[in-house]
Amino acid sequence: MTPTEYEYLRKFLKDSSGLDLSADKQYLIESRLLPLARKAGLSGIAELVQKLQAGSRTLITDVVEAMTTNETFFFRDKVPFDHFRDHIMPEIIKARAGRRSVRIWCAAGSTGQEPYSLAMCLKEMGAALTGWRVEIIATDLSQEVLEKARAGVYSQFEVQRGLPIQMLVKYFKQTGETWQINPELRAMIQHRQLNLLHDFAQLGTFDVIFCRNVLIYFDQDTKINIFNRLARQIEPDGFLVLGAAETVVGLTDTFKPIPERRGLYKPNDPRAAAARPALAAATPRMVAMAGQ
Amino acid sequence: MKTCLVVDDSSVVRKIARRILEGLEFEVTEAEDGAKALEICQRQLPDAVLLDWNMPVMDGFEFMGHMRRLPGGDQPKVVFCTTENNVAHIAQALSGGANEYIMKPFDKDIIADKFAEVGLIPVGQAMV
């Protein structure tokens, strides 16, 4: 790959997905895009770049998806799910005892392991959530990834990463060599295509936002911009969960870390957050639900 | 250093498992069937058993039943590691006292994840 081609791809990815590659990620581009180029019948990266410059729409989507798709597994990093079960949900169950509803957003839901892990956590809480309205919205940039998440079908290899065997037996159905998550859990999740660079106000407000291992790919200004917009979609007493390598510290004061709970953040000033105009649109819905 | 007994009639599988487990800082002993594994356990119980199902002389499920009845035999974490990959076998293993279950083929990541799941290694170590 020539330096010119690399620069073109860097800029192209930055503009189309926000992916911010440093100057030394040639290997990453080659490892992901060479197989894609060959599949498309092209000779290599050079021809791929020519096609992108010519504006081939399907190829543009394929390239963005290939570069932004990441390995994930059930209960990834474990700690955030312990926080979810032991800290976040007990507080929400107390705070929302009146309206008995909880809205959760997986902002980088990828192939579904994260939203399904949350769904399993919620199922395990059993009676504590009886009669509650639980909504999990899982969004991802990639249409291909969303289709996989929607189907909820995983290979034998995938179901052995992070998933306790009791959970596999309890929540999955085996079909030959693959395992599919139960319809009841699939029904708990809405999958939607979303680019975090674009407006997401229409999703409404959430009690919990999981936004893990996606912001690391964005540059500083983009991160700040996303944090500020996330702050408008979260309830004043809600929770933001970031990946192990991510933080708001030094970027924005819209969220503050919760001491002793790594990766867990709260909106910083509930009154200021409540006064933001973007929340107004979501308020009638909340009132309506409280009145049900 | 924690100990792990690897029970499998395939010397190749034992060798691969040994390499992975030594990388996770286990002291590894090997047995080629359930009967030999039981002899080892009667002398000294390990912290963990990585256990194949189908083996000559005594299979893994029968071995587990005998081992669990030894004094202190409820302590070792038993992780099945077998080509038996259906729900019936998994359920049978769990009700017979297994702690985790690996469906072959396996790799380092799967072993690390499963061992972390039952508390044999810290969760962080599984991420490496």
XYZ file of C-alpha atoms in Angstrom, chain A residues 71 73-79 156-157 159-166 168-169 172-174 176-177 179, chain B residues 82 85-87 90-91 94 98-107 109-110 113-114 116-117 123 126-127:
52
model
C -14.265 -9.168 18.373
C -17.859 -12.000 23.675
C -20.488 -12.627 26.330
C -20.018 -10.799 29.650
C -16.916 -9.143 28.216
C -14.640 -7.901 31.054
C -17.163 -9.316 33.588
C -16.835 -6.312 35.985
C -19.734 -23.266 19.472
C -16.572 -21.176 19.767
C -20.745 -19.426 23.162
C -17.681 -20.612 25.037
C -16.225 -17.127 25.389
C -17.338 -15.552 28.665
C -20.636 -17.408 28.937
C -21.041 -19.644 32.017
C -22.149 -23.133 30.990
C -25.300 -22.923 33.149
C -25.752 -21.630 27.883
C -27.995 -24.520 28.903
C -29.819 -21.131 24.357
C -31.159 -23.781 22.035
C -28.720 -25.989 20.194
C -26.390 -28.735 15.097
C -23.131 -26.903 15.617
C -26.571 -22.156 19.440
C -15.013 -33.277 25.534
C -21.359 -31.221 22.710
C -25.062 -31.710 23.323
C -27.327 -30.360 26.046
C -23.828 -31.016 29.563
C -26.829 -31.314 31.882
C -23.496 -30.488 35.750
C -19.036 -30.670 37.164
C -18.293 -26.947 37.577
C -17.772 -26.012 33.932
C -17.890 -27.604 30.514
C -15.741 -27.119 27.425
C -16.809 -28.456 24.037
C -13.846 -29.496 21.901
C -12.090 -28.098 19.982
C -10.753 -25.670 22.562
C -8.052 -23.017 22.647
C -8.934 -18.279 25.376
C -11.686 -20.784 26.115
C -12.374 -17.970 30.291
C -13.750 -21.154 31.832
C -11.751 -17.675 35.401
C -15.480 -18.448 35.501
C -10.698 -12.598 35.647
C -8.252 -14.421 31.117
C -8.068 -11.176 29.133
